[in-house]
PDB file of C-alpha atoms in Angstrom:
ATOM      1  CA  MET M  35      -4.037 -43.218  12.863  1.00  0.00           C
ATOM      2  CA  GLU M  36      -3.124 -41.934   9.383  1.00  0.00           C
ATOM      3  CA  ASN M  37      -2.771 -38.631   9.021  1.00  0.00           C
ATOM      4  CA  LYS M  38      -5.724 -36.757   6.972  1.00  0.00           C
ATOM      5  CA  LYS M  39      -4.989 -35.370   3.854  1.00  0.00           C
ATOM      6  CA  LYS M  40      -5.032 -31.810   3.884  1.00  0.00           C
ATOM      7  CA  LYS M  41      -7.621 -30.897   1.289  1.00  0.00           C
ATOM      8  CA  LYS M  42      -5.791 -29.314  -2.175  1.00  0.00           C
ATOM      9  CA  LYS M  43      -6.392 -26.308  -2.621  1.00  0.00           C
ATOM     10  CA  LYS M  44      -8.188 -24.954  -6.468  1.00  0.00           C
ATOM     11  CA  PRO M  45      -6.184 -22.561  -8.323  1.00  0.00           C
ATOM     12  CA  LEU M  46      -7.516 -19.127  -7.924  1.00  0.00           C
ATOM     13  CA  ARG M  47      -9.519 -18.166 -11.527  1.00  0.00           C
ATOM     14  CA  ARG M  48      -7.724 -15.317 -13.046  1.00  0.00           C
ATOM     15  CA  ALA M  49      -9.406 -12.584 -15.394  1.00  0.00           C
ATOM     16  CA  GLN M  50      -8.975 -12.706 -19.020  1.00  0.00           C
ATOM     17  CA  ARG M  51     -10.396  -9.086 -19.885  1.00  0.00           C
ATOM     18  CA  TRP M  52      -9.011  -6.735 -17.200  1.00  0.00           C
ATOM     19  CA  THR M  53      -8.015  -3.909 -18.959  1.00  0.00           C
ATOM     20  CA  SER M  54     -11.077  -2.041 -18.684  1.00  0.00           C
ATOM     21  CA  ARG M  55      -9.796  -2.054 -14.262  1.00  0.00           C
ATOM     22  CA  VAL M  56      -6.279  -0.860 -15.198  1.00  0.00           C
ATOM     23  CA  LEU M  57      -7.517   3.487 -15.629  1.00  0.00           C
ATOM     24  CA  PRO M  58     -10.229   2.664 -12.137  1.00  0.00           C
ATOM     25  CA  MET M  59      -7.047   0.773 -10.163  1.00  0.00           C
ATOM     26  CA  ALA M  60      -4.825   3.684 -11.582  1.00  0.00           C
ATOM     27  CA  GLY M  61      -7.254   6.341 -10.198  1.00  0.00           C
ATOM     28  CA  LYS M  62      -7.842   5.040  -7.303  1.00  0.00           C
ATOM     29  CA  LEU M  63      -3.684   5.265  -6.613  1.00  0.00           C
ATOM     30  CA  LEU M  64      -3.328   8.990  -6.767  1.00  0.00           C
ATOM     31  CA  VAL M  65      -4.489   9.311  -3.580  1.00  0.00           C
ATOM     32  CA  PRO M  66      -1.603   7.664  -2.020  1.00  0.00           C
ATOM     33  CA  LEU M  67       0.774   9.210  -4.222  1.00  0.00           C
ATOM     34  CA  ILE M  68      -1.002  13.112  -3.584  1.00  0.00           C
ATOM     35  CA  ALA M  69      -0.591  11.748  -0.281  1.00  0.00           C
ATOM     36  CA  ILE M  70       3.602  10.879  -0.456  1.00  0.00           C
ATOM     37  CA  ILE M  71       4.023  14.534  -1.978  1.00  0.00           C
ATOM     38  CA  VAL M  72       2.391  16.329   0.675  1.00  0.00           C
ATOM     39  CA  MET M  73       4.480  14.897   3.145  1.00  0.00           C
ATOM     40  CA  GLY M  74       7.538  15.497   1.946  1.00  0.00           C
ATOM     41  CA  LEU M  75       6.836  18.761   1.648  1.00  0.00           C
ATOM     42  CA  ILE M  76       5.533  19.146   5.327  1.00  0.00           C
ATOM     43  CA  PHE M  77       7.894  17.164   6.227  1.00  0.00           C
ATOM     44  CA  SER M  78      11.014  18.365   4.466  1.00  0.00           C
ATOM     45  CA  ALA M  79      11.160  20.900   7.680  1.00  0.00           C
ATOM     46  CA  LEU M  80      12.767  18.100  10.044  1.00  0.00           C
ATOM     47  CA  GLN M  81      15.927  18.847   8.715  1.00  0.00           C
ATOM     48  CA  ALA M  82      15.665  21.513  11.372  1.00  0.00           C
ATOM     49  CA  VAL M  83      15.462  19.452  14.362  1.00  0.00           C
ATOM     50  CA  SER M  84      19.066  17.063  15.765  1.00  0.00           C
ATOM     51  CA  GLN M  85      20.036  14.292  12.741  1.00  0.00           C
ATOM     52  CA  GLY M  86      19.208  11.075  15.638  1.00  0.00           C
ATOM     53  CA  LEU M  87      15.019  12.710  16.172  1.00  0.00           C
ATOM     54  CA  ARG M  88      14.823  13.217  11.884  1.00  0.00           C
ATOM     55  CA  ILE M  89      15.712  10.500  11.400  1.00  0.00           C
ATOM     56  CA  VAL M  90      13.536   8.657  14.445  1.00  0.00           C
ATOM     57  CA  LEU M  91      10.703  10.161  12.395  1.00  0.00           C
ATOM     58  CA  ALA M  92      11.497  10.118   8.570  1.00  0.00           C
ATOM     59  CA  VAL M  93      11.304   5.881   9.637  1.00  0.00           C
ATOM     60  CA  ALA M  94       8.232   6.222  11.037  1.00  0.00           C
ATOM     61  CA  ILE M  95       6.036   8.571   8.140  1.00  0.00           C
ATOM     62  CA  ILE M  96       7.396   6.518   5.517  1.00  0.00           C
ATOM     63  CA  ALA M  97       6.601   3.396   7.160  1.00  0.00           C
ATOM     64  CA  GLY M  98       3.619   4.975   7.464  1.00  0.00           C
ATOM     65  CA  MET M  99       3.082   5.653   4.080  1.00  0.00           C
ATOM     66  CA  LEU M 100       4.173   2.236   2.571  1.00  0.00           C
ATOM     67  CA  LEU M 101       2.013   1.227   5.218  1.00  0.00           C
ATOM     68  CA  PHE M 102      -0.553   2.669   3.362  1.00  0.00           C
ATOM     69  CA  LEU M 103       0.256   1.363  -0.121  1.00  0.00           C
ATOM     70  CA  PHE M 104       0.777  -1.610   1.149  1.00  0.00           C
ATOM     71  CA  SER M 105      -2.868  -2.084   2.183  1.00  0.00           C
ATOM     72  CA  GLU M 106      -4.486  -1.171  -0.412  1.00  0.00           C
ATOM     73  CA  GLY M 107      -2.898  -3.430  -2.307  1.00  0.00           C
ATOM     74  CA  LEU M 108      -3.439  -6.287   0.513  1.00  0.00           C
ATOM     75  CA  ASN M 109      -7.381  -4.959  -0.068  1.00  0.00           C
ATOM     76  CA  ARG M 110      -7.097  -4.768  -3.715  1.00  0.00           C
ATOM     77  CA  GLY M 111      -6.454  -7.816  -4.278  1.00  0.00           C
ATOM     78  CA  ALA M 112      -8.422  -9.014  -0.914  1.00  0.00           C
ATOM     79  CA  GLU M 113     -11.888  -8.062  -3.815  1.00  0.00           C
ATOM     80  CA  ASP M 114     -10.262  -9.130  -6.402  1.00  0.00           C
ATOM     81  CA  ALA M 115      -9.630 -12.892  -4.980  1.00  0.00           C
ATOM     82  CA  ALA M 116     -13.382 -12.992  -3.673  1.00  0.00           C
ATOM     83  CA  ALA M 117     -15.093 -11.686  -6.748  1.00  0.00           C
ATOM     84  CA  SER M 118     -12.700 -14.740  -8.802  1.00  0.00           C
ATOM     85  CA  ARG M 119     -14.289 -17.342  -6.236  1.00  0.00           C
ATOM     86  CA  ASN M 120     -18.103 -15.513  -6.934  1.00  0.00           C
ATOM     87  CA  TYR M 121     -17.538 -16.529 -10.667  1.00  0.00           C
ATOM     88  CA  VAL M 122     -16.557 -19.523 -10.097  1.00  0.00           C
ATOM     89  CA  SER M 123     -19.221 -20.057  -7.689  1.00  0.00           C
ATOM     90  CA  LEU M 124     -21.934 -18.890  -9.504  1.00  0.00           C
ATOM     91  CA  SER M 125     -20.905 -20.154 -13.012  1.00  0.00           C
ATOM     92  CA  ALA M 126     -20.918 -23.636 -11.349  1.00  0.00           C
ATOM     93  CA  LYS M 127     -25.086 -22.859 -11.419  1.00  0.00           C
ATOM     94  CA  GLY M 128     -25.430 -22.241 -14.369  1.00  0.00           C
ATOM     95  CA  LEU M 129     -25.525 -18.489 -14.121  1.00  0.00           C
ATOM     96  CA  LYS M 130     -23.962 -16.386 -17.446  1.00  0.00           C
ATOM     97  CA  MET M 131     -21.556 -13.939 -16.208  1.00  0.00           C
ATOM     98  CA  SER M 132     -20.970 -11.050 -18.246  1.00  0.00           C
ATOM     99  CA  GLU M 133     -17.318  -9.348 -19.060  1.00  0.00           C
ATOM    100  CA  LYS M 134     -17.841  -6.718 -16.357  1.00  0.00           C
ATOM    101  CA  ASP M 135     -17.658 -10.151 -13.495  1.00  0.00           C
ATOM    102  CA  ASP M 136     -14.768 -11.365 -15.283  1.00  0.00           C
ATOM    103  CA  ALA M 137     -12.986  -8.049 -15.427  1.00  0.00           C
ATOM    104  CA  MET M 138     -13.302  -7.970 -11.899  1.00  0.00           C
ATOM    105  CA  CYS M 139     -11.542 -11.199 -10.948  1.00  0.00           C
ATOM    106  CA  TYR M 140      -8.067 -11.274  -9.452  1.00  0.00           C
ATOM    107  CA  HIS M 141      -4.810 -10.612 -12.420  1.00  0.00           C
ATOM    108  CA  PRO M 142      -1.441  -9.839 -11.276  1.00  0.00           C
ATOM    109  CA  ILE M 143      -1.206  -8.344 -14.644  1.00  0.00           C
ATOM    110  CA  LYS M 144      -3.838  -6.130 -14.014  1.00  0.00           C
ATOM    111  CA  ALA M 145      -1.886  -5.174 -10.480  1.00  0.00           C
ATOM    112  CA  LEU M 146       0.967  -4.546 -12.239  1.00  0.00           C
ATOM    113  CA  CYS M 147      -0.574  -1.875 -14.975  1.00  0.00           C
ATOM    114  CA  ALA M 148      -2.261  -0.042 -12.781  1.00  0.00           C
ATOM    115  CA  VAL M 149       0.525   0.731 -11.047  1.00  0.00           C
ATOM    116  CA  MET M 150       3.050   1.180 -14.481  1.00  0.00           C
ATOM    117  CA  VAL M 151       0.388   3.778 -14.886  1.00  0.00           C
ATOM    118  CA  VAL M 152       0.972   5.640 -11.398  1.00  0.00           C
ATOM    119  CA  PHE M 153       4.782   5.757 -11.086  1.00  0.00           C
ATOM    120  CA  ILE M 154       6.212   5.163 -14.442  1.00  0.00           C
ATOM    121  CA  VAL M 155       6.519   8.930 -15.286  1.00  0.00           C
ATOM    122  CA  PRO M 156       8.231   9.455 -11.832  1.00  0.00           C
ATOM    123  CA  LEU M 157      10.178   5.706 -12.345  1.00  0.00           C
ATOM    124  CA  LEU M 158      12.129   7.075 -16.463  1.00  0.00           C
ATOM    125  CA  LEU M 159      12.423  10.369 -14.538  1.00  0.00           C
ATOM    126  CA  ALA M 160      14.024   9.513 -11.812  1.00  0.00           C
ATOM    127  CA  ALA M 161      16.096   7.376 -14.115  1.00  0.00           C
ATOM    128  CA  TYR M 162      17.541  10.139 -16.644  1.00  0.00           C
ATOM    129  CA  VAL M 163      18.235  12.244 -13.394  1.00  0.00           C
ATOM    130  CA  ALA M 164      20.970   9.644 -12.367  1.00  0.00           C
ATOM    131  CA  LEU M 165      22.532   9.002 -15.068  1.00  0.00           C
ATOM    132  CA  THR M 166      23.250  12.177 -15.909  1.00  0.00           C
ATOM    133  CA  ALA M 167      24.284  13.192 -12.052  1.00  0.00           C
ATOM    134  CA  LYS M 168      27.161  15.253 -11.239  1.00  0.00           C
ATOM    135  CA  GLU M 169      28.752  16.063  -8.758  1.00  0.00           C
ATOM    136  CA  TYR M 170      27.035  19.270  -6.298  1.00  0.00           C
ATOM    137  CA  THR M 171      28.986  22.010  -6.102  1.00  0.00           C
ATOM    138  CA  TYR M 172      29.270  25.000  -5.136  1.00  0.00           C
ATOM    139  CA  MET M 173      28.928  29.013  -6.583  1.00  0.00           C
ATOM    140  CA  LEU M 174      29.735  32.008  -5.395  1.00  0.00           C
ATOM    141  CA  GLN M 175      27.311  34.811  -5.767  1.00  0.00           C
ATOM    142  CA  ASP M 176      28.965  37.847  -4.353  1.00  0.00           C
ATOM    143  CA  LEU M 177      33.104  39.015  -4.131  1.00  0.00           C
ATOM    144  CA  PRO M 178      34.000  40.423  -0.643  1.00  0.00           C
ATOM    145  CA  THR M 179      34.590  43.717  -0.224  1.00  0.00           C
ATOM    146  CA  TRP M 180      38.727  43.726   0.859  1.00  0.00           C
ATOM    147  CA  LEU M 181      38.815  42.015  -2.699  1.00  0.00           C
ATOM    148  CA  THR M 182      36.811  44.372  -4.965  1.00  0.00           C
ATOM    149  CA  ASP M 183      38.232  47.499  -2.578  1.00  0.00           C
ATOM    150  CA  SER M 184      42.041  46.430  -3.514  1.00  0.00           C
ATOM    151  CA  TYR M 185      41.703  45.029  -7.059  1.00  0.00           C
ATOM    152  CA  GLY M 186      38.224  46.170  -7.820  1.00  0.00           C
ATOM    153  CA  ALA M 187      40.390  48.682 -10.352  1.00  0.00           C
ATOM    154  CA  ARG M 188      42.366  45.744 -11.925  1.00  0.00           C
ATOM    155  CA  GLY M 189      41.148  43.839 -15.281  1.00  0.00           C
ATOM    156  CA  ASP M 190      43.562  41.161 -14.727  1.00  0.00           C
ATOM    157  CA  VAL M 191      41.821  40.305 -11.251  1.00  0.00           C
ATOM    158  CA  MET M 192      38.601  40.821 -11.376  1.00  0.00           C
ATOM    159  CA  GLY M 193      38.360  40.039 -14.735  1.00  0.00           C
ATOM    160  CA  PRO M 194      38.064  36.395 -13.656  1.00  0.00           C
ATOM    161  CA  LEU M 195      36.823  36.685 -10.865  1.00  0.00           C
ATOM    162  CA  GLY M 196      33.240  37.991 -12.215  1.00  0.00           C
ATOM    163  CA  ALA M 197      32.643  34.501 -14.130  1.00  0.00           C
ATOM    164  CA  TYR M 198      32.032  33.637 -10.332  1.00  0.00           C
ATOM    165  CA  MET M 199      28.812  36.971 -10.312  1.00  0.00           C
ATOM    166  CA  VAL M 200      27.561  35.386 -13.050  1.00  0.00           C
ATOM    167  CA  THR M 201      24.319  33.490 -12.076  1.00  0.00           C
ATOM    168  CA  GLN M 202      22.830  30.272 -13.839  1.00  0.00           C
ATOM    169  CA  GLY M 203      19.299  30.184 -14.316  1.00  0.00           C
ATOM    170  CA  MET M 204      16.932  26.779 -14.365  1.00  0.00           C
ATOM    171  CA  THR M 205      18.408  24.391 -16.901  1.00  0.00           C
ATOM    172  CA  VAL M 206      15.570  20.740 -18.413  1.00  0.00           C
ATOM    173  CA  ASN M 207      17.698  18.816 -15.733  1.00  0.00           C
ATOM    174  CA  ASP M 208      17.650  21.302 -12.291  1.00  0.00           C
ATOM    175  CA  TRP M 209      13.655  21.449 -13.146  1.00  0.00           C
ATOM    176  CA  LEU M 210      13.464  17.701 -13.856  1.00  0.00           C
ATOM    177  CA  ARG M 211      15.465  16.353 -10.757  1.00  0.00           C
ATOM    178  CA  LEU M 212      13.171  18.510  -8.467  1.00  0.00           C
ATOM    179  CA  ILE M 213      10.684  17.067 -10.446  1.00  0.00           C
ATOM    180  CA  VAL M 214      11.676  13.605  -8.753  1.00  0.00           C
ATOM    181  CA  ARG M 215      12.361  15.168  -5.631  1.00  0.00           C
ATOM    182  CA  LEU M 216       8.763  15.791  -4.635  1.00  0.00           C
ATOM    183  CA  PHE M 217       8.796  11.102  -4.997  1.00  0.00           C
ATOM    184  CA  VAL M 218      11.772  11.197  -2.599  1.00  0.00           C
ATOM    185  CA  MET M 219      11.022  13.896  -0.479  1.00  0.00           C
ATOM    186  CA  ASN M 220      10.290  11.563   2.379  1.00  0.00           C
ATOM    187  CA  TYR M 221      13.808   9.709   2.263  1.00  0.00           C
ATOM    188  CA  ILE M 222      15.649  12.911   1.964  1.00  0.00           C
ATOM    189  CA  ASN M 223      15.612  13.408   5.850  1.00  0.00           C
ATOM    190  CA  LEU M 224      17.390  10.056   5.935  1.00  0.00           C
ATOM    191  CA  PHE M 225      20.320  11.744   4.536  1.00  0.00           C
ATOM    192  CA  GLY M 226      22.158  13.366   7.137  1.00  0.00           C
ATOM    193  CA  ASP M 227      23.931  16.708   4.817  1.00  0.00           C
ATOM    194  CA  PRO M 228      21.434  16.237   1.305  1.00  0.00           C
ATOM    195  CA  LEU M 229      23.146  19.284   0.344  1.00  0.00           C
ATOM    196  CA  LYS M 230      26.631  17.736  -0.257  1.00  0.00           C
ATOM    197  CA  MET M 231      25.379  14.269  -0.467  1.00  0.00           C
ATOM    198  CA  SER M 232      22.503  15.507  -3.884  1.00  0.00           C
ATOM    199  CA  LEU M 233      24.597  12.853  -6.373  1.00  0.00           C
ATOM    200  CA  LEU M 234      23.755   9.695  -3.929  1.00  0.00           C
ATOM    201  CA  ILE M 235      20.164  10.995  -3.012  1.00  0.00           C
ATOM    202  CA  ASP M 236      19.968  11.256  -7.449  1.00  0.00           C
ATOM    203  CA  ARG M 237      21.329   8.216  -8.528  1.00  0.00           C
ATOM    204  CA  LEU M 238      18.994   6.329  -5.825  1.00  0.00           C
ATOM    205  CA  ALA M 239      16.447   8.357  -7.061  1.00  0.00           C
ATOM    206  CA  PRO M 240      14.688   4.940  -9.076  1.00  0.00           C
ATOM    207  CA  ALA M 241      15.396   2.941  -6.073  1.00  0.00           C
ATOM    208  CA  LEU M 242      13.650   5.287  -3.626  1.00  0.00           C
ATOM    209  CA  ILE M 243      10.633   5.628  -5.833  1.00  0.00           C
ATOM    210  CA  LEU M 244      10.934   1.612  -7.063  1.00  0.00           C
ATOM    211  CA  SER M 245       9.634   1.015  -3.138  1.00  0.00           C
ATOM    212  CA  TYR M 246       6.280   2.723  -3.957  1.00  0.00           C
ATOM    213  CA  PRO M 247       4.351  -0.028  -6.641  1.00  0.00           C
ATOM    214  CA  LEU M 248       6.374  -2.653  -5.116  1.00  0.00           C
ATOM    215  CA  VAL M 249       4.584  -2.466  -1.685  1.00  0.00           C
ATOM    216  CA  TYR M 250       1.656  -2.371  -3.435  1.00  0.00           C
ATOM    217  CA  MET M 251       2.640  -5.094  -6.014  1.00  0.00           C
ATOM    218  CA  ILE M 252       3.366  -7.063  -2.316  1.00  0.00           C
ATOM    219  CA  GLY M 253      -0.014  -6.200  -0.904  1.00  0.00           C
ATOM    220  CA  TYR M 254      -2.347  -7.041  -3.940  1.00  0.00           C
ATOM    221  CA  LEU M 255       0.179 -10.646  -3.951  1.00  0.00           C
ATOM    222  CA  ARG M 256      -1.386 -11.365  -0.634  1.00  0.00           C
ATOM    223  CA  GLY M 257      -4.675 -10.389  -0.922  1.00  0.00           C
ATOM    224  CA  PRO M 258      -5.856 -14.581  -1.952  1.00  0.00           C
ATOM    225  CA  ALA M 259      -4.259 -15.452   1.494  1.00  0.00           C
ATOM    226  CA  SER M 260      -5.996 -12.599   2.765  1.00  0.00           C
ATOM    227  CA  ASN M 261      -9.234 -14.051   1.671  1.00  0.00           C
ATOM    228  CA  ARG M 262      -8.561 -17.552   2.264  1.00  0.00           C
ATOM    229  CA  LYS M 263      -8.108 -16.187   6.405  1.00  0.00           C
ATOM    230  CA  LEU M 264     -10.752 -13.669   6.536  1.00  0.00           C
ATOM    231  CA  GLU M 265     -13.396 -16.878   4.700  1.00  0.00           C
ATOM    232  CA  LYS M 266     -11.936 -19.043   7.055  1.00  0.00           C
ATOM    233  CA  MET M 267     -12.747 -16.911  10.199  1.00  0.00           C
ATOM    234  CA  ASN M 268     -16.704 -16.249   9.059  1.00  0.00           C
ATOM    235  CA  ARG M 269     -17.022 -19.908   8.438  1.00  0.00           C
ATOM    236  CA  ARG M 270     -15.998 -20.243  12.398  1.00  0.00           C
ATOM    237  CA  ALA M 271     -18.027 -17.297  13.133  1.00  0.00           C
ATOM    238  CA  LYS M 272     -21.554 -19.128  12.227  1.00  0.00           C
ATOM    239  CA  LYS M 273     -20.609 -22.058  13.057  1.00  0.00           C
ATOM    240  CA  VAL M 274     -19.658 -20.613  15.647  1.00  0.00           C
ATOM    241  CA  ALA M 275     -23.229 -18.500  15.551  1.00  0.00           C
ATOM    242  CA  VAL M 276     -25.592 -22.045  14.295  1.00  0.00           C
ATOM    243  CA  ARG M 277     -23.986 -23.744  18.046  1.00  0.00           C
ATOM    244  CA  ARG M 278     -25.224 -21.179  19.987  1.00  0.00           C
ATOM    245  CA  ALA M 279     -28.803 -20.996  18.041  1.00  0.00           C
ATOM    246  CA  GLU M 280     -29.122 -24.809  18.739  1.00  0.00           C
ATOM    247  CA  LYS M 281     -28.745 -24.223  22.112  1.00  0.00           C
ATOM    248  CA  LYS M 282     -31.256 -22.205  22.526  1.00  0.00           C
ATOM    249  CA  SER M 283     -33.261 -23.735  20.989  1.00  0.00           C
ATOM    250  CA  LEU M 284     -32.763 -26.864  23.434  1.00  0.00           C
ATOM    251  CA  VAL M 285     -33.224 -24.689  26.343  1.00  0.00           C
ATOM    252  CA  GLU M 286     -36.159 -22.968  25.126  1.00  0.00           C
ATOM    253  CA  GLU M 287     -37.579 -26.725  24.364  1.00  0.00           C
ATOM    254  CA  LEU M 288     -36.595 -27.831  27.985  1.00  0.00           C
ATOM    255  CA  THR M 289     -38.301 -24.950  29.769  1.00  0.00           C
ATOM    256  CA  GLY M 290     -41.880 -24.734  30.496  1.00  0.00           C
ATOM    257  CA  ALA M 291     -43.973 -21.345  30.469  1.00  0.00           C
ATOM    258  CA  GLN M 292     -42.329 -20.323  33.401  1.00  0.00           C
ATOM    259  CA  GLY M 293     -38.977 -21.046  33.200  1.00  0.00           C
ATOM    260  CA  GLN M 294     -39.080 -24.024  35.329  1.00  0.00           C
ATOM    261  CA  VAL M 295     -37.377 -27.014  32.906  1.00  0.00           C
ATOM    262  CA  HIS M 296     -39.553 -30.455  32.331  1.00  0.00           C
ATOM    263  CA  TYR M 297     -38.985 -33.812  30.227  1.00  0.00           C
ATOM    264  CA  GLY M 298     -41.928 -34.225  28.761  1.00  0.00           C
ATOM    265  CA  HIS M 299     -43.110 -36.983  31.517  1.00  0.00           C
ATOM    266  CA  LYS M 300     -43.929 -34.346  34.353  1.00  0.00           C
ATOM    267  CA  LYS M 301     -47.604 -34.209  32.873  1.00  0.00           C
ATOM    268  CA  GLU M 302     -48.741 -37.492  32.612  1.00  0.00           C
ATOM    269  CA  GLU M 303     -46.907 -38.280  36.169  1.00  0.00           C
ATOM    270  CA  HIS M 304     -50.101 -35.486  37.830  1.00  0.00           C
ATOM    271  CA  LYS M 305     -52.570 -37.180  36.427  1.00  0.00           C
ATOM    272  CA  LYS M 306     -51.643 -40.723  37.618  1.00  0.00           C
ATOM    273  CA  LYS M 307     -51.536 -38.646  41.128  1.00  0.00           C
ATOM    274  CA  GLU M 308     -54.861 -37.578  40.315  1.00  0.00           C
ATOM    275  CA  LEU M 309     -56.633 -41.379  39.444  1.00  0.00           C
ATOM    276  CA  ILE M 310     -55.071 -42.257  41.992  1.00  0.00           C
TER     277      ILE M 310
END
């Protein structure tokens, strides 16, 4: 038997004027972005539990957030792919399509621009913090009483030590680091001692933040395949429904008014018997 040739998939139509859809898509991405920050602040208290349990819970939270972003991208990609196929189908029938219909069609650059609108500022800030990161150093706040009582009158001792008591205000870098930490708070629970590992966290911050738009884009790129699978399932379900309807119609034709099966010639046989 000759192998059946697989039907070639038609290339998916891509949007040509999609810029009008970037901001609406970015607006919907603000919801998971806010959720990321809120979840990070809520579960920052996990530092108080044991390290093993903290890591397990942190992995579960991170996986949930990434899965949520992947699902958002997948749904958007599937909807755009469906819009592209609908555009081609209606155009083939001679219907005039609008610019809005074109903008709704699938295009990876459209999704990329949308995630960049939302995540470009956190990524740039994280890149700056990573490049300017320094090793954490501890600053003494108060001198012990035994030292102040014993050497309090000696200027040569208290003068240099007084520098340790000078407090520093928040610098620009500190504020930027604080903003970046809001976006990576979910990942911080994976580190054993975030205070001592501050330099490592700052260096990894761009990659950690990049994981969010990355999984969204992966989901969007998988959208057309998801849409094809859904349409295939719908076609199969429709065929099954048609077959069931045909069987039901056939049963009704072969069933009499009293629910008894007849084959068309029953009445003729009965008439012949009466004539005899």
